[in-house]
Every structure is written in C-alpha cells, then in structure tokens.
Coordinates of C-alpha atoms in Angstrom, one line a residue:
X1 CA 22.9 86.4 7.8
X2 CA 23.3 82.8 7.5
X3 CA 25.9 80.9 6.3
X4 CA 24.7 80.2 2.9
X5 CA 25.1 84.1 2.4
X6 CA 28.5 84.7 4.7
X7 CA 30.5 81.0 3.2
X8 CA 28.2 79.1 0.5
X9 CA 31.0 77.0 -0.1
X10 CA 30.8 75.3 3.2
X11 CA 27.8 75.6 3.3
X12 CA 27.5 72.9 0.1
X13 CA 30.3 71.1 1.8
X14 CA 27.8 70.8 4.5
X15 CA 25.2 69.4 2.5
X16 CA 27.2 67.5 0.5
X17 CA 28.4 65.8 3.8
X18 CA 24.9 65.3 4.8
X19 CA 24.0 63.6 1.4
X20 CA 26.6 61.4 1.6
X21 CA 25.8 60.7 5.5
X22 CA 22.3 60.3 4.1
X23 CA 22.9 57.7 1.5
X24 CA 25.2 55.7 3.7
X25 CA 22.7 55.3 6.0
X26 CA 20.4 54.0 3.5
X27 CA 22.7 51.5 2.4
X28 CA 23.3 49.9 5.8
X29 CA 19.4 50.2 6.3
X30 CA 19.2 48.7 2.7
X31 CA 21.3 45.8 4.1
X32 CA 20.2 45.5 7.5
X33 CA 16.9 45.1 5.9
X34 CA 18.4 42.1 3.6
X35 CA 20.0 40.8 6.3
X36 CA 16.8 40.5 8.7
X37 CA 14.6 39.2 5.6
X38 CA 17.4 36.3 5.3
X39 CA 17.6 35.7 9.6
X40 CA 13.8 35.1 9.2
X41 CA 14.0 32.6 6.5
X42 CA 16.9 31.0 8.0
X43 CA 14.7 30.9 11.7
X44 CA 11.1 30.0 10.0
X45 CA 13.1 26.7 7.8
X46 CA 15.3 25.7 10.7
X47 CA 12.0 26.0 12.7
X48 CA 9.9 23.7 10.3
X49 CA 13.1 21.4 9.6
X50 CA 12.9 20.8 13.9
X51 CA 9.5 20.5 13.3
X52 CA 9.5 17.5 10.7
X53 CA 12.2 15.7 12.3
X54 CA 10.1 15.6 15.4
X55 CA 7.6 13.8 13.2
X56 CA 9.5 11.7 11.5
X57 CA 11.3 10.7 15.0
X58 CA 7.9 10.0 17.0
X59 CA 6.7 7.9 13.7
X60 CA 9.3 6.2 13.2
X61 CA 9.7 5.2 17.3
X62 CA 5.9 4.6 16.7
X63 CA 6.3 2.3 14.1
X64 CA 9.2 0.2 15.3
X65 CA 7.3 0.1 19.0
X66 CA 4.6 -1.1 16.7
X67 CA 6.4 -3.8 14.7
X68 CA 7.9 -5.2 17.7
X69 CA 4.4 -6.2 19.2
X70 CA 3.6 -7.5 15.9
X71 CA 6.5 -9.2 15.7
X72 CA 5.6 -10.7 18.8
X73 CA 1.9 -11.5 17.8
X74 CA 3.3 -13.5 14.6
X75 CA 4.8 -15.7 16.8
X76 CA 2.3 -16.4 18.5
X77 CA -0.1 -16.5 15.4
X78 CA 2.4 -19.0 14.1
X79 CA 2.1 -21.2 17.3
X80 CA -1.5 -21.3 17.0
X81 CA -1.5 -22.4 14.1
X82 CA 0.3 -24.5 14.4
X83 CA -1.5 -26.0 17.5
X84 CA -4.5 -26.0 15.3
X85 CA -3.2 -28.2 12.5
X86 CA -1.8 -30.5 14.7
X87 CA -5.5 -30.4 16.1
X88 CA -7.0 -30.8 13.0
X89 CA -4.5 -33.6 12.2
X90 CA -5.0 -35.4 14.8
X91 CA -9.1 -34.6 15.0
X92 CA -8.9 -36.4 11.0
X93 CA -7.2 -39.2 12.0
X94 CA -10.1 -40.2 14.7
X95 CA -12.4 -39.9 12.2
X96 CA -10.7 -42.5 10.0
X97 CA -10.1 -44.5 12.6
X98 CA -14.1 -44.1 14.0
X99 CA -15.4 -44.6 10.1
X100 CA -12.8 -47.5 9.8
X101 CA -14.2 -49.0 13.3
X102 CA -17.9 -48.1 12.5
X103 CA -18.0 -49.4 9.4
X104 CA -15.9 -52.3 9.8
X105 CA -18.5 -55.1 10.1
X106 CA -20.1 -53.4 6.5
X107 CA -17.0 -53.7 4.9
X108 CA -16.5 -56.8 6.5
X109 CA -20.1 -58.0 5.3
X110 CA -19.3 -57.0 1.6
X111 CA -15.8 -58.7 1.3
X112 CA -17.5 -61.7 2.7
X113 CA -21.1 -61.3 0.0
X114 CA -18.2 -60.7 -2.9
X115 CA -16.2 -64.0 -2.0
X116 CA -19.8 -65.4 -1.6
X117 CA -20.5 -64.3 -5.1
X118 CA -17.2 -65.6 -6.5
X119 CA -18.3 -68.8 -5.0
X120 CA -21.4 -69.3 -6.7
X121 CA -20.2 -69.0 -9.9
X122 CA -16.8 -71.4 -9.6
X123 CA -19.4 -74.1 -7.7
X124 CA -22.0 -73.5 -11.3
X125 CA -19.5 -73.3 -13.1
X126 CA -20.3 -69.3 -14.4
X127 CA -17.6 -67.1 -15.7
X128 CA -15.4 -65.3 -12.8
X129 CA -16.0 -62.2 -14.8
X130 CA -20.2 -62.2 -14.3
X131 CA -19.1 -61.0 -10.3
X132 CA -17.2 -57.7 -12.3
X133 CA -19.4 -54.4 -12.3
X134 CA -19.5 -54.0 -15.8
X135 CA -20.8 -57.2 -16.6
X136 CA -23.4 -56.0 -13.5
X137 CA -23.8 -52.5 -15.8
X138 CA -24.4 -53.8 -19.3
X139 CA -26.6 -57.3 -18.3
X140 CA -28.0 -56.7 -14.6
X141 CA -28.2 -53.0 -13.6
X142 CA -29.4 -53.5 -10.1
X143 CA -29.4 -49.4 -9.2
X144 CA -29.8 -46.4 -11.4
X145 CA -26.3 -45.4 -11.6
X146 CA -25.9 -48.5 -13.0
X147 CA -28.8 -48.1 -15.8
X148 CA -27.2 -44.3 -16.7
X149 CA -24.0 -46.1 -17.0
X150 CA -25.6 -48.9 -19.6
X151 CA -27.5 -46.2 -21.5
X152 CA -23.8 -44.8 -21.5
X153 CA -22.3 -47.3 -23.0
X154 CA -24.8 -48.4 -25.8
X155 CA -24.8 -44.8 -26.8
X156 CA -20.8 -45.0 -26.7
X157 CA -21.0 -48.3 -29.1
X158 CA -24.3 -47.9 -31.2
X159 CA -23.8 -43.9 -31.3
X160 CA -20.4 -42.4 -31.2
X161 CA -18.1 -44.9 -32.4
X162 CA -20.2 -45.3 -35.7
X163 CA -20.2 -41.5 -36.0
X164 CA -16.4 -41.0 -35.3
X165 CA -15.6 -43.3 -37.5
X166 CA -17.7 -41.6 -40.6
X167 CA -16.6 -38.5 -39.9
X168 CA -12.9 -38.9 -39.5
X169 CA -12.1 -42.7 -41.2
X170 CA -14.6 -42.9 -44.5
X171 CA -15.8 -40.3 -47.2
X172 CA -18.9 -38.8 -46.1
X173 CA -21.5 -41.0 -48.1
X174 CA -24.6 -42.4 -46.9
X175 CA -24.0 -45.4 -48.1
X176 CA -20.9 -45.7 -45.9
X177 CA -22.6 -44.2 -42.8
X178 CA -25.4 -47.5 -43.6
X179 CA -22.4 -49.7 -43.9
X180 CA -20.8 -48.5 -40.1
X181 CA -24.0 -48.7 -38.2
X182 CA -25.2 -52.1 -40.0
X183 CA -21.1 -53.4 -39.0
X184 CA -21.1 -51.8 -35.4
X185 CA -24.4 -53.7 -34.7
X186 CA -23.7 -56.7 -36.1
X187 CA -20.0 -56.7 -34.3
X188 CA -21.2 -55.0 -30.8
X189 CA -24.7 -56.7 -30.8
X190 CA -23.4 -59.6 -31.9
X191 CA -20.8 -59.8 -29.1
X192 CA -23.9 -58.3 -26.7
X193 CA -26.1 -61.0 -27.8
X194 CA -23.5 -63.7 -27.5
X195 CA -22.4 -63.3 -24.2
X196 CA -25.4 -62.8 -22.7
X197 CA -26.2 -66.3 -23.8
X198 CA -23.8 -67.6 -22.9
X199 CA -24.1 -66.0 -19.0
X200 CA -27.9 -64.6 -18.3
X201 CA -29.1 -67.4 -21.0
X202 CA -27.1 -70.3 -19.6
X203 CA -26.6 -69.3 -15.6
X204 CA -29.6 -67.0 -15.3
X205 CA -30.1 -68.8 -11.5
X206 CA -26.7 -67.5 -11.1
X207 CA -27.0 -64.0 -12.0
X208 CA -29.8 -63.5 -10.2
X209 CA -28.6 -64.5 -7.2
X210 CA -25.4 -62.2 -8.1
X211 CA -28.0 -59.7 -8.8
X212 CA -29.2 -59.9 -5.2
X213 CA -25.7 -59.8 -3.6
X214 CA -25.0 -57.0 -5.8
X215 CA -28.0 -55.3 -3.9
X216 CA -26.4 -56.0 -0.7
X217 CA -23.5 -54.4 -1.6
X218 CA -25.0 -51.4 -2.8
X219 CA -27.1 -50.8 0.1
X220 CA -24.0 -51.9 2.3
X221 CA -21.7 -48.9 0.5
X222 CA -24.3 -46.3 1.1
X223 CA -24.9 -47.0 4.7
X224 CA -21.1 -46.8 4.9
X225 CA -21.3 -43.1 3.2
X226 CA -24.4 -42.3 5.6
X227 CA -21.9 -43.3 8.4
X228 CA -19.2 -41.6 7.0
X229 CA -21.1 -38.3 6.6
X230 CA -22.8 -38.2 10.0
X231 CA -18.9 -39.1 11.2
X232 CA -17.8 -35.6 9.5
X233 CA -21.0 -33.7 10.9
X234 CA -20.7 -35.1 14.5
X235 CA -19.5 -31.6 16.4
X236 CA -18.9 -33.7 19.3
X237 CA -15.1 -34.2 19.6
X238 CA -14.7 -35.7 22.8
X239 CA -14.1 -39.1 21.0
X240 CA -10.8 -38.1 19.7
X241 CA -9.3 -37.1 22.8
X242 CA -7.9 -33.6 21.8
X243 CA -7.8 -31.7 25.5
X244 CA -4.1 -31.4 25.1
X245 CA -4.5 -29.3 21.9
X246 CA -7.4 -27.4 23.2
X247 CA -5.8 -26.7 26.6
X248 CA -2.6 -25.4 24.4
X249 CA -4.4 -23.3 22.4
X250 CA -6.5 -21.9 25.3
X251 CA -2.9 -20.9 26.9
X252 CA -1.3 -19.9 23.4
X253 CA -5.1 -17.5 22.6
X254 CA -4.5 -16.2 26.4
X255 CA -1.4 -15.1 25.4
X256 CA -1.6 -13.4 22.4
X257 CA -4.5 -11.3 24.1
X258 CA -2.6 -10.2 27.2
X259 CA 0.5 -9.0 24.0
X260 CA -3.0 -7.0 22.6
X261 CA -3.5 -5.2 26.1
X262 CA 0.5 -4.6 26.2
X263 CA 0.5 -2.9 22.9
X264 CA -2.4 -1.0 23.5
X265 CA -0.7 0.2 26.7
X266 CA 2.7 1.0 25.2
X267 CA 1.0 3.1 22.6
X268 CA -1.1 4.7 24.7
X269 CA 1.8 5.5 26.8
X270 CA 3.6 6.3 23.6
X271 CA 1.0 9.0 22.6
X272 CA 0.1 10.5 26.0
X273 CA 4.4 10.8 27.7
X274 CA 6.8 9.5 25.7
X275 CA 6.4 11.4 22.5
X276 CA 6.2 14.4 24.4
X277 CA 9.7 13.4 25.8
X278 CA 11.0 12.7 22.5
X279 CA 9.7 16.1 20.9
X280 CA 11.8 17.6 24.4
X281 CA 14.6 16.1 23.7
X282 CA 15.2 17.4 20.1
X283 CA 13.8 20.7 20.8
X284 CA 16.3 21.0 23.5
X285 CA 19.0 19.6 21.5
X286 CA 18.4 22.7 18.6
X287 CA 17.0 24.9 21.5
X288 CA 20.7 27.1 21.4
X289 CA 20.7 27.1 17.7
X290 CA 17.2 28.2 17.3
X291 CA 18.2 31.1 19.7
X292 CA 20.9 32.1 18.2
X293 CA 19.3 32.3 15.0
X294 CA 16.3 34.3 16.4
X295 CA 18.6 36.5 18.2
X296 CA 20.3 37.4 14.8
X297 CA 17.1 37.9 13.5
X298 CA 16.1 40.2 16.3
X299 CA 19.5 42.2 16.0
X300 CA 19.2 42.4 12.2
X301 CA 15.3 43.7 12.5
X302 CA 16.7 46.3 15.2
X303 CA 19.7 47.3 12.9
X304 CA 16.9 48.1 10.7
X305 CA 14.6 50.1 12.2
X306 CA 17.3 51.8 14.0
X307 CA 19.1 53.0 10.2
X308 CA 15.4 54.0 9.3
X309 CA 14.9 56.2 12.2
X310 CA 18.5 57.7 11.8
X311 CA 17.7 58.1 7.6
X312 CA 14.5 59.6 8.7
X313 CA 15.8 62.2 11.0
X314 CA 18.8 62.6 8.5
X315 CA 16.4 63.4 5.6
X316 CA 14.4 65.9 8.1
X317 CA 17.0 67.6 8.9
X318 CA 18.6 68.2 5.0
X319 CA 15.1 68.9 4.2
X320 CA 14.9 72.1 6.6
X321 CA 18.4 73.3 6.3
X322 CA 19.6 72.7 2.7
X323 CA 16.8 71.7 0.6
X324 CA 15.0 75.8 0.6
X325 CA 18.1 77.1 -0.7
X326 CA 19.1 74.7 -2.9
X327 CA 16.5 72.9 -4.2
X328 CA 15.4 69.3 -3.5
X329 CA 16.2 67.7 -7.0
X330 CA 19.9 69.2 -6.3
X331 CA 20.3 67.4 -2.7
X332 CA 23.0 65.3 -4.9
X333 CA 26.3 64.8 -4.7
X334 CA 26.9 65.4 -7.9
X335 CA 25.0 69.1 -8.7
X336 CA 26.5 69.9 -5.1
X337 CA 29.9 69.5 -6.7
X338 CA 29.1 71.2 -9.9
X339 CA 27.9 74.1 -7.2
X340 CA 31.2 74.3 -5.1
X341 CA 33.3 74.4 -8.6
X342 CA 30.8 77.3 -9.8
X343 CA 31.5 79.2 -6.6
X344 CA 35.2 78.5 -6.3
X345 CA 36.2 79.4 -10.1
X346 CA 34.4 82.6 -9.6
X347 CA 31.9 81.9 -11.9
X348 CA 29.0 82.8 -9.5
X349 CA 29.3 85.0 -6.4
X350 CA 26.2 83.7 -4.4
X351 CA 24.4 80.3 -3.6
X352 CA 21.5 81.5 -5.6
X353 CA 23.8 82.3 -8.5
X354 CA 24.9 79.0 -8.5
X355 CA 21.6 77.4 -8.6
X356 CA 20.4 79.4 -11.3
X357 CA 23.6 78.3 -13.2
X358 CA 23.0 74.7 -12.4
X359 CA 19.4 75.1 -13.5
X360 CA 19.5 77.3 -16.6
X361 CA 23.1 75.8 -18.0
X362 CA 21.9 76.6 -21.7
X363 CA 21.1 79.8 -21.5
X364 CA 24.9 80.5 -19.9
X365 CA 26.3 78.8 -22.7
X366 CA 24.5 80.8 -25.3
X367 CA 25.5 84.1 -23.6
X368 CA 28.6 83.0 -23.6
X369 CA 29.9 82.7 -27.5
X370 CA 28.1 86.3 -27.7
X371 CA 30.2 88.2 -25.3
X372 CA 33.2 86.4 -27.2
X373 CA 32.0 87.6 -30.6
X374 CA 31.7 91.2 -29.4
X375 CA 35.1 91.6 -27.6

C-alpha cells in the first residue's frame, strides 16, 4: 500500500509542497527570463551607443584633420590671389603706360591739328566755336557717326520737340499741331539757316579746311583705338617686367600642391591606421563595461534555463506521483487544501473520497438537507 492509502493527509501535504515548490520555481524562471530579456537590451544598446560614438569620433577627427588642411589651403589661396592682383595691377599699368607711350606722337599730332584749327579761324576771323564737334555734326559731318548724330538732332528739333509740345502744352487740335511745326521750323530753321551763313556761307575756305583737320583727327583717334586694342590682345608680357610676380606665384602654386599631397597622405593615413586606433581606444575604454553587461546577460540566460529544467523535472515528477490520484486540474493549492480539511474533519475517509467530494460538491450538499429532514 502506498501512502495515499496508509496517510492521505501527508500525502496532500506532499503535493501541496510540491505545488508550491513548483510555482516558485516558475516565478524565478518567470523573472530570470525578464531579467535576461532586459541584460540583452541593455548589452545590444550599449553595444550600438559604442558603436555610434566610434563614428561620430573618427568623423569628427576626420573633419577637423580636414578643416585644418583647408585652413591651410585658404591661406595660401588668399596669397595667390593676392599675388595675382598685384600681377594684374601692375600688368594694367604697363599697358597705360605702353598705350600712353605708343600713342603719344597721335595724341600729340591731334592737340597740335586742333590748335592748328583754332588758328585758322582767329587769323580769318571765323567763330572759335566752328572748331566744336557739334558745329562739325550739324554743318560738316566728316564720318558717319557724325551724319547719325545730325539726323539725330533734326529729328530731336523738327520731330520730337514739336510733338511733345502738342501732346503735353496745347489742346489736341490740328490747327495747333500746324501752328508748332510751322513755329519750330521757322525758329530752329531759321537759327539753322542763319548760322550757317553766317559760318559755311561767309568762311566756307575755313570750314573746309576744318573739315579736313577734322578728318585727321578722326583717323588719328581710331588708329589710337587700333593701338589700344592690339595693346590689350598682345599675350606677350615680357614688356612689363612681371618675373617677380610670376616667380611668387610659381613658389606660392608649388606650395599649395605639396599641402594637396600632405592632405591626401594624412587622410589616407587617417583611414588605413589611425581610425583603427581611435575605434581601439574607445572600445577598450567600454571593453569592462561591455563585459560586465554580457556576463549578466549570460548569468540571467543561465538562471533561466536552469529554473526551466528544474520546473520541468518538478512538473514530471508531480505528474507521476500526484496527478493519478488526484487529478491534474486539482494540482492546486487551493483544492489541495479543501482536500486535507475534508480528510481531517472526518468528512471523507480516503483520498478518493475526497476527490469525489471536491468534484461532485452539489450533489453532497443536496444529500445533505435530506438526511436532516428525515432525522
């Protein structure tokens, strides 16, 4: 006989034990579980924080190992270009002074064909202002500027002025409009008329030979633009002298190429060693806390499987002692209790009693009020 027969009380005393043993277990496993599921989230975000910071750390050292070489080549942008304005400076003002020397005699020639000019008419006795170019414009055109710039200004007189007036000084009446052009010609044709009487009419010798000079001038000024614009094209700058600027700026140029090579060789020593060193360095630096926190990790995951193995072989065990006599939906603490207090009151004499009661409590309470009713 076993001892669910010879003591069922201890033997539910047993199995309540066991429950209890059973669900404690679970708990801690519970926990243990928990507590690995939060070591593993601590480990995997301390272990992508390192991660970032080593990125951030070898970017940042990039970048400011960067910005000091272009620091550097700024400098000696700025010096070059400075160089080269002082070049260019200095290449513009032999080019005045070439023009100015080149064309010297020209100028030279015109001054001297305008005081010639200014001659002529004081000796005939012209007006000073026949040598002006607008007296040349409206009464001598000698180029075809000078005819567009005549055309201009009897269009300005006979045309505009008229108009202008109509529109914005008189009611608009035909009549009027008649009036302004027949006024406007006999004031600005009048004047015209008169004045070229009194100069082409009277000194016509004098205007022609003005006329000539005027020529001279003309072709004088545009051989002096030629000049000026060959001058400007010329590539050739040995003229003006500027070794010293070129011989700077070769020296400056083989300087800012030899900071290129030293940047391109501190970055790729950046890349290939000293980020590697870096990333060392801060790995090392969290390397014990890492460790630690993988090693509570590990402890937690071995608490784990270590409660489940124990819950298993717990549950195994209730399984093939208890749970054939009393039942697997009474492994409880609670119907285990209810059980002992069956047994121990006297109200049952046997395990199997007991679970009947436990199962079947309706059909005790029924009999119960019966057998009352009767006594």
């Amino acid at each position: 006989m076993g001892l669910e027969q010879e003591n069922p009380v201890l033997f539910l005393e047993q199995a309540k034990e066991a429950v209890k043993q059973l669900e404690d277990c679970r708990v801690r496993s519970e926990s243990a579980l928990e507590k690995e599921k939060q070591g593993k989230l601590d480990l995997e975000q301390e272990t992508e924080a390192l991660k970032q910071k080593i990125e951030k750390t070898i970017q940042e050292r990039k970048k400011e190992l960067e910005n000091s070489y272009d620091q550097q080549l700024s400098q000696s942008d700025g010096k070059i270009k400075k160089v080269q304005e002082a070049r260019e400076k200095a290449k513009n003002k032999g080019i005045k002074e070439r023009v100015a020397e080149e064309s010297g005699p020209l100028k030279q020639e015109n001054v001297e064909l305008k005081r010639q000019y200014h001659g002529i008419c004081t000796r005939e006795g012209a007006p000073l202002f026949c040598t002006t170019k607008l007296f040349g414009i409206l009464f001598k055109p000698v180029s075809f500027s000078e005819v567009l710039g005549m055309l201009f200004f009897f269009l300005l007189f006979f045309g505009a002025v008229p108009i202008a007036i109509y529109y914005f000084l008189v009611p608009h009446r035909a009549l009027f409009l008649v009036g302004i052009y027949l006024l406007d010609i006999l004031i600005f044709g009048g004047l015209y008329v008169f004045i070229g009487n009194r100069t082409v009419g009277k000194y016509r010798e004098v205007v022609k030979q003005g006329a000539e000079i005027r020529k001279k001038i003309l072709r004088n000024k545009k051989q002096i633009k030629r000049l000026k614009n060959e001058i400007h094209k010329d590539s050739n700058d040995a003229p003006y002298h500027l070794e010293e600027f070129d011989d700077e700026l070769s020296r400056l140029n083989q300087e800012r190429n030899e900071i290129i090579a030293q940047k391109q060789n501190a970055l790729h020593s950046f890349e290939t060693v000293n980020q590697n060193i870096i990333r060392d360095e801060i790995e090392n630096t969290e390397k014990e806390r890492l460790a630690t926190l993988k090693e509570q990790w590990q402890q937690a995951s071995q608490e784990r499987n270590s409660l489940e193995g124990q819950a298993q072989e717990m549950q195994i065990a209730l399984t093939h002692k208890f749970e054939q006599f009393i039942g697997k939906k009474h492994l409880n603490e609670e119907d285990i209790l209810r059980m002992i207090q069956f047994l121990q009151n006297g109200q049952c004499k046997s395990l199997t009693e007991a679970v009947l009661k436990l199962e079947e409590p309706e059909v005790e309470s029924v009999a119960n009020p019966s057998a009352d009713s009767a006594g």
